[in-house]
Amino acid sequence: MPLFDTTPALLVLADGTSYRGWSFGASGTAMGEVVFNTGMTGYQEVMTDPSYCGQIIAFTYPELGNTGVNLEDAESDKPHLRACIARNICDQPSNWRATQSLPDYLKQHQIPGIYGIDTRALTRKIRNFGAMNGGISTEILDANELLEQVNAAPSMSGLNLVTEVTTSEVYEWSEPTIAAWEFKRDLKENEKFTVVALDFGVKRNILRRLASHGCRVIVVPANTPTSEILKYNPDGIFLSNGPGDPSAVTEGVETAKALLKSEKPIFGICMGHQILGQALGAQTYKLKFGHRGLNQPAGLHKRIEITSQNHSFAINPDSLPHSEVEISHLNLNDSTVAGVKHKSLPVFSVQYHPEASPGPHDADYLFEHFVQAMRTVRQAITARVR
């Protein structure tokens, strides 16, 4: 983006560090937790992921906007980040699928951004001192004045943001992965399973993968009572990703506890993994700077998957009831818990995003495991009836 015809912008962190750059996107002021994402591609998927609600994202890749924005790659109906940080911005995209430039897209959705700062220095600060609140403004260019607003913003710890992103009404999702991108051709199209998905901030591609694997997906609000969920007579329950502190989503944890008693297959991703972990008796804690990127190795027992991750919190392994639950995956960068499964119930979850295809398809088998669990339970019920 040329430096002429630009508007100054200011980024201030909660520790008083300030960065001066230039504005792209909307004018205004935004507050949130400043985090970094190491993905080299997929900025639109990141921005439209509801799990980023309440956060300001610094992208470590040095230039954003080259491929523009298109409707097909959105993971929800709008971007959910509070603001965006980049080293450099391209405002004239070159891609046959692009329908809009990134700066225009952020302007449309009233999301400010700052570019022209040293994103490497910012990332090193977050790695060294941890994720912290920050503010970006084109209106307040005095660092001390902006710092006052940053210090008044709520901490991510203890914050329930699921209420801001969950669906307001029940809907059914039937759209599978489009044919041009489908990589599995042996899916049983005549075999259907009903899955109720609790929407803590679900990504569309998760719903597509469930549909591609033969699921009729009914998406319900996060506060849906257990009795209402079971009225759909689901073959399985899916607990989605979402933003904020999982320990603050107490209603979701209580619902998951009740659903465990049904002994139906349950599959959780990200926030759903943390919700399920708490329902099983574990505790969660906040990571220093979280995991956000497309290149996170996860695995156990000589199996490694390249995974996409986006989370600030993790399950405390010492709090797991090991007589009932086992760790199925570890993040191989720092050995945090990346997956759990119940020893006797068809219940499991992962801390990463198998639908995001970073490996590209290392973790898609988890959807197959979920379907197989539903198939096994259905066959057992049929056998008892006979």
Coordinates of C-alpha atoms in Angstrom, one line a residue:
M1 CA 0.0 0.0 0.0
P2 CA 1.5 3.4 -0.9
L3 CA 2.4 5.7 1.9
F4 CA 0.7 8.7 0.3
D5 CA -2.9 9.3 1.1
T6 CA -2.7 7.3 4.4
T7 CA -4.0 7.9 7.9
P8 CA -1.8 7.5 11.0
A9 CA -2.7 4.8 13.4
L10 CA -1.5 3.9 16.9
L11 CA -1.2 0.5 18.7
V12 CA -0.7 0.5 22.4
L13 CA -0.2 -2.6 24.6
A14 CA -1.2 -2.9 28.2
D15 CA 2.4 -2.7 29.4
G16 CA 2.7 0.7 27.8
T17 CA 4.6 -0.3 24.6
S18 CA 3.4 1.7 21.6
Y19 CA 3.8 1.2 17.9
R20 CA 3.0 3.9 15.3
G21 CA 2.0 2.9 11.8
W22 CA -0.7 3.5 9.2
S23 CA -4.4 2.7 9.0
F24 CA -6.1 0.2 6.8
G25 CA -9.6 -0.9 7.1
A26 CA -12.1 1.2 9.1
S27 CA -11.3 4.4 11.1
G28 CA -11.9 4.3 14.8
T29 CA -10.7 2.7 18.0
A30 CA -10.7 -1.0 19.0
M31 CA -9.7 -2.9 22.1
G32 CA -8.9 -6.6 22.6
E33 CA -6.4 -9.2 23.5
V34 CA -3.4 -8.9 21.1
V35 CA -2.3 -12.4 19.8
F36 CA -0.3 -13.5 16.8
N37 CA -1.0 -16.0 14.0
T38 CA 1.8 -17.7 12.1
G39 CA -0.2 -19.0 9.1
M40 CA 1.3 -18.1 5.7
T41 CA -2.1 -18.3 4.0
G42 CA -5.8 -18.2 5.0
Y43 CA -6.1 -14.7 6.5
Q44 CA -9.8 -14.6 5.5
E45 CA -10.5 -17.9 7.2
V46 CA -8.8 -16.6 10.3
M47 CA -10.6 -13.3 10.4
T48 CA -14.0 -15.0 10.0
D49 CA -13.4 -17.7 12.6
P50 CA -15.7 -16.8 15.5
S51 CA -13.0 -18.1 17.9
Y52 CA -11.1 -14.9 17.4
C53 CA -14.0 -12.8 18.8
G54 CA -12.5 -10.3 21.3
Q55 CA -9.0 -10.4 19.9
I56 CA -6.6 -8.2 17.9
I57 CA -4.7 -10.4 15.5
A58 CA -1.1 -9.7 14.5
F59 CA -0.1 -11.7 11.4
T60 CA 3.5 -12.8 11.2
Y61 CA 3.4 -13.3 7.5
P62 CA 4.9 -10.1 6.1
E63 CA 2.1 -9.1 3.7
L64 CA -1.6 -9.5 3.7
G65 CA -4.3 -8.9 1.1
N66 CA -2.5 -10.3 -2.0
T67 CA -5.4 -12.7 -2.8
G68 CA -8.2 -10.4 -1.7
V69 CA -11.4 -11.7 -0.2
N70 CA -14.2 -13.9 -1.6
L71 CA -17.5 -15.1 -0.2
E72 CA -16.6 -18.9 -0.5
D73 CA -13.7 -18.8 2.0
A74 CA -15.5 -17.2 4.9
E75 CA -15.9 -19.4 8.0
S76 CA -19.0 -17.4 9.1
D77 CA -21.1 -14.5 8.0
K78 CA -18.7 -11.8 9.0
P79 CA -15.2 -11.2 10.5
H80 CA -15.1 -11.5 14.2
L81 CA -11.7 -10.1 15.2
R82 CA -11.6 -6.7 16.9
A83 CA -8.7 -5.3 14.8
C84 CA -5.9 -6.4 12.5
I85 CA -2.1 -5.9 12.6
A86 CA 0.2 -6.4 9.5
R87 CA 3.6 -5.5 8.3
N88 CA 2.5 -4.6 4.9
I89 CA -0.9 -4.5 3.1
C90 CA -1.8 -5.1 -0.6
D91 CA -4.9 -3.1 -1.6
Q92 CA -4.9 -4.4 -5.2
P93 CA -5.4 -8.1 -5.0
S94 CA -4.4 -10.5 -7.9
N95 CA -6.5 -13.6 -7.7
W96 CA -9.3 -14.9 -10.0
R97 CA -11.5 -15.7 -7.0
A98 CA -11.2 -12.3 -5.4
T99 CA -14.4 -10.1 -5.2
Q100 CA -13.0 -7.4 -2.8
S101 CA -9.8 -6.1 -1.4
L102 CA -8.9 -6.8 2.2
P103 CA -8.9 -3.1 3.2
D104 CA -12.4 -2.6 1.7
Y105 CA -13.6 -5.7 3.4
L106 CA -12.5 -4.5 6.8
K107 CA -14.0 -1.1 6.1
Q108 CA -17.3 -2.7 5.2
H109 CA -17.4 -4.4 8.6
Q110 CA -16.1 -1.5 10.6
I111 CA -12.9 -3.2 11.7
P112 CA -9.7 -1.1 12.0
G113 CA -6.2 -2.2 11.2
I114 CA -2.7 -0.9 11.5
Y115 CA 0.2 -1.7 9.1
G116 CA 3.8 -0.5 8.8
I117 CA 4.9 -1.6 12.3
D118 CA 7.6 -4.2 13.2
T119 CA 5.5 -7.3 13.5
R120 CA 8.5 -9.4 14.3
A121 CA 9.3 -7.2 17.4
L122 CA 5.6 -7.4 18.4
T123 CA 5.5 -11.2 18.1
R124 CA 8.7 -11.5 20.2
K125 CA 7.2 -9.3 22.9
I126 CA 4.1 -11.5 23.1
R127 CA 6.1 -14.7 23.1
N128 CA 8.4 -13.3 25.9
F129 CA 5.7 -11.6 28.1
G130 CA 2.5 -13.3 27.0
A131 CA -0.7 -12.2 25.2
M132 CA -2.0 -8.9 26.7
N133 CA -4.7 -6.4 26.0
G134 CA -4.1 -3.7 23.5
G135 CA -5.8 -0.9 21.5
I136 CA -5.6 0.3 18.0
S137 CA -6.9 3.8 17.1
T138 CA -6.9 6.3 14.3
E139 CA -8.7 8.8 16.6
I140 CA -6.5 8.7 19.7
L141 CA -2.9 9.2 18.8
D142 CA -1.6 10.0 22.2
A143 CA -0.2 6.8 23.7
N144 CA -1.0 7.6 27.3
E145 CA -4.6 8.4 26.5
L146 CA -5.1 5.2 24.5
L147 CA -3.4 3.3 27.3
E148 CA -6.0 4.4 29.8
Q149 CA -8.7 2.8 27.6
V150 CA -6.6 -0.4 27.2
N151 CA -6.3 -0.7 30.9
A152 CA -10.1 -0.3 31.3
A153 CA -10.8 -3.2 28.9
P154 CA -11.8 -6.6 30.4
S155 CA -9.3 -9.4 30.6
M156 CA -9.8 -12.5 28.5
S157 CA -9.5 -14.7 31.6
G158 CA -13.0 -15.2 32.9
L159 CA -14.7 -13.8 29.8
N160 CA -17.6 -15.7 28.3
L161 CA -17.7 -14.6 24.6
V162 CA -19.8 -17.5 23.4
T163 CA -23.0 -15.4 23.9
E164 CA -21.7 -13.0 21.2
V165 CA -21.2 -15.6 18.5
T166 CA -23.6 -18.5 19.0
T167 CA -26.6 -18.8 16.7
S168 CA -29.8 -17.2 17.9
E169 CA -32.0 -19.9 16.3
V170 CA -31.9 -23.6 15.3
Y171 CA -31.0 -24.4 11.7
E172 CA -30.1 -27.4 9.7
W173 CA -26.8 -27.6 7.7
S174 CA -26.7 -29.9 4.6
E175 CA -24.0 -28.3 2.4
P176 CA -21.0 -30.7 2.0
T177 CA -17.5 -29.8 0.9
I178 CA -17.8 -28.7 -2.7
A179 CA -17.0 -31.4 -5.3
A180 CA -13.9 -29.6 -6.6
W181 CA -12.3 -29.7 -3.1
E182 CA -13.6 -33.0 -1.9
F183 CA -10.6 -35.4 -1.4
K184 CA -12.5 -38.5 -0.2
R185 CA -14.5 -40.2 -2.9
D186 CA -15.6 -43.4 -1.0
L187 CA -18.1 -41.7 1.4
K188 CA -21.4 -43.6 1.9
E189 CA -23.9 -41.2 0.6
N190 CA -26.9 -43.5 1.5
E191 CA -25.9 -43.6 5.2
K192 CA -27.2 -40.7 7.2
F193 CA -26.6 -39.9 10.9
T194 CA -28.3 -37.1 12.8
V195 CA -25.8 -34.9 14.6
V196 CA -26.8 -32.0 16.9
A197 CA -24.0 -29.4 17.0
L198 CA -23.8 -27.1 19.9
D199 CA -22.8 -23.8 18.5
F200 CA -20.2 -22.1 20.7
G201 CA -18.9 -20.3 17.6
V202 CA -18.8 -23.0 14.9
K203 CA -16.8 -22.7 11.7
R204 CA -18.6 -23.5 8.5
N205 CA -16.0 -26.0 7.2
I206 CA -16.6 -28.2 10.3
L207 CA -20.3 -28.4 9.3
R208 CA -19.3 -29.1 5.7
R209 CA -17.0 -32.0 6.8
L210 CA -19.8 -33.5 8.9
A211 CA -22.2 -33.2 6.0
S212 CA -19.6 -34.8 3.7
H213 CA -19.3 -37.7 6.0
G214 CA -23.0 -38.5 5.8
C215 CA -24.3 -36.4 8.7
R216 CA -27.6 -34.5 8.9
V217 CA -26.4 -31.6 11.1
I218 CA -28.8 -29.6 13.3
V219 CA -27.1 -26.6 14.8
V220 CA -28.5 -25.3 18.1
P221 CA -27.7 -22.3 20.3
A222 CA -25.1 -22.9 23.0
N223 CA -27.7 -22.5 25.8
T224 CA -30.1 -25.2 24.4
P225 CA -31.3 -27.4 27.3
T226 CA -30.3 -31.1 27.2
S227 CA -33.9 -32.2 26.9
E228 CA -34.3 -30.1 23.8
I229 CA -31.1 -31.6 22.3
L230 CA -32.3 -35.1 22.9
K231 CA -35.7 -34.5 21.4
Y232 CA -33.9 -34.6 18.0
N233 CA -33.0 -38.2 18.8
P234 CA -29.4 -37.6 17.6
D235 CA -27.0 -40.3 16.7
G236 CA -24.2 -38.1 18.0
I237 CA -23.4 -34.8 19.6
F238 CA -20.9 -32.3 18.4
L239 CA -19.4 -29.6 20.6
S240 CA -18.0 -26.8 18.5
N241 CA -15.1 -24.3 18.7
G242 CA -15.6 -20.9 20.1
P243 CA -14.0 -17.8 21.8
G244 CA -13.2 -16.7 25.3
D245 CA -12.4 -18.5 28.5
P246 CA -13.9 -22.1 28.6
S247 CA -14.2 -22.1 32.4
A248 CA -16.7 -19.1 32.0
V249 CA -19.0 -21.2 29.8
T250 CA -20.6 -22.9 32.8
E251 CA -23.9 -23.6 31.1
G252 CA -22.2 -25.4 28.3
V253 CA -20.2 -27.5 30.7
E254 CA -23.4 -28.5 32.6
T255 CA -25.0 -29.4 29.3
A256 CA -22.1 -31.6 28.3
K257 CA -22.2 -33.3 31.7
A258 CA -25.9 -34.2 31.2
L259 CA -25.2 -35.4 27.6
L260 CA -22.5 -37.8 28.8
K261 CA -25.2 -39.6 30.7
S262 CA -27.0 -40.4 27.4
E263 CA -23.9 -42.4 26.4
K264 CA -24.3 -41.1 22.8
P265 CA -21.1 -40.5 20.8
I266 CA -19.7 -37.0 21.5
F267 CA -17.0 -35.2 19.5
G268 CA -15.5 -31.9 20.5
I269 CA -13.2 -29.4 18.7
C270 CA -11.2 -26.6 20.4
M271 CA -13.7 -24.9 22.8
G272 CA -15.7 -28.1 22.5
H273 CA -12.6 -30.0 23.6
Q274 CA -12.2 -27.8 26.7
I275 CA -15.9 -27.9 27.5
L276 CA -15.9 -31.7 27.3
G277 CA -12.7 -31.9 29.4
Q278 CA -14.4 -29.9 32.2
A279 CA -17.5 -32.0 31.9
L280 CA -15.3 -35.0 32.5
G281 CA -13.8 -33.4 35.6
A282 CA -10.7 -31.6 34.3
Q283 CA -9.7 -28.0 34.7
T284 CA -8.5 -25.5 32.1
Y285 CA -5.8 -22.8 32.3
K286 CA -4.6 -19.9 30.1
L287 CA -1.5 -20.4 28.0
K288 CA 1.2 -17.7 27.9
F289 CA 0.5 -16.8 24.3
G290 CA -1.6 -19.6 22.9
H291 CA -1.3 -21.6 19.7
R292 CA -2.4 -20.0 16.5
G293 CA -1.2 -21.2 13.1
L294 CA -1.3 -23.9 10.5
N295 CA 1.9 -25.8 11.4
Q296 CA 1.4 -27.2 14.9
P297 CA 2.5 -30.8 15.2
A298 CA 0.3 -33.0 17.3
G299 CA 0.3 -36.7 18.0
L300 CA 1.1 -39.6 20.3
H301 CA 2.6 -43.1 19.9
K302 CA 4.8 -42.5 16.8
R303 CA 1.9 -40.8 14.9
I304 CA 2.3 -37.1 14.0
E305 CA -0.3 -34.8 12.4
I306 CA 0.3 -31.3 11.1
T307 CA -2.6 -29.3 12.6
S308 CA -4.3 -25.9 12.5
Q309 CA -4.7 -24.5 16.0
N310 CA -6.3 -21.4 17.5
H311 CA -6.7 -21.3 21.2
S312 CA -5.6 -19.4 24.4
F313 CA -6.6 -22.1 26.9
A314 CA -5.7 -25.8 27.5
I315 CA -6.7 -28.7 29.7
N316 CA -4.6 -29.3 32.8
P317 CA -3.4 -32.9 32.3
D318 CA -3.0 -33.4 36.1
S319 CA -6.7 -32.6 36.6
L320 CA -7.9 -35.3 34.2
P321 CA -9.6 -38.4 35.8
H322 CA -7.1 -40.9 34.4
S323 CA -9.1 -43.9 35.5
E324 CA -11.8 -42.9 32.9
V325 CA -10.1 -40.6 30.4
E326 CA -6.8 -40.9 28.5
I327 CA -4.7 -38.4 26.6
S328 CA -4.9 -39.2 22.9
H329 CA -2.8 -36.4 21.5
L330 CA -0.2 -33.9 22.7
N331 CA 1.0 -30.7 21.1
L332 CA 4.5 -31.7 20.2
N333 CA 5.9 -28.2 20.5
D334 CA 5.2 -27.9 24.2
S335 CA 3.5 -31.2 25.3
T336 CA 0.2 -29.5 26.2
V337 CA -2.9 -31.7 25.9
A338 CA -4.2 -31.8 22.3
G339 CA -6.7 -34.6 22.5
V340 CA -8.6 -36.8 25.0
K341 CA -10.9 -39.8 24.8
H342 CA -13.0 -41.7 27.2
K343 CA -12.0 -45.2 28.0
S344 CA -15.4 -46.7 27.9
L345 CA -17.8 -44.2 26.3
P346 CA -17.7 -43.2 22.6
V347 CA -16.5 -39.7 23.6
F348 CA -13.4 -37.8 22.3
S349 CA -12.1 -34.4 21.5
V350 CA -9.2 -32.5 20.1
Q351 CA -7.7 -29.1 20.7
Y352 CA -7.0 -28.4 17.0
H353 CA -9.0 -28.0 13.8
P354 CA -9.1 -31.2 11.6
E355 CA -11.4 -29.4 9.1
A356 CA -8.8 -26.8 8.3
S357 CA -6.7 -29.2 6.3
P358 CA -3.3 -27.9 7.1
G359 CA -1.5 -31.2 6.6
P360 CA -3.5 -31.1 4.3
H361 CA -5.7 -33.9 5.5
D362 CA -3.8 -35.5 8.3
A363 CA -6.6 -35.2 10.8
D364 CA -9.8 -35.7 8.7
Y365 CA -9.9 -39.3 10.1
L366 CA -11.4 -37.8 13.3
F367 CA -14.7 -37.2 11.4
E368 CA -14.5 -40.9 10.3
H369 CA -14.0 -42.0 13.9
F370 CA -17.1 -40.0 14.9
V371 CA -19.2 -41.6 12.2
Q372 CA -17.9 -45.0 13.1
A373 CA -18.8 -44.4 16.7
M374 CA -22.4 -43.5 15.7
R375 CA -22.5 -46.5 13.4
T376 CA -21.5 -48.9 16.1
V377 CA -24.0 -47.5 18.6
R378 CA -26.8 -47.7 16.0
Q379 CA -25.9 -51.3 15.1
A380 CA -25.9 -52.2 18.9
I381 CA -29.4 -50.7 19.3
T382 CA -30.7 -52.5 16.2
A383 CA -29.3 -55.8 17.5
R384 CA -31.0 -55.3 20.9
V385 CA -34.3 -54.5 19.2
R386 CA -34.1 -57.7 17.1

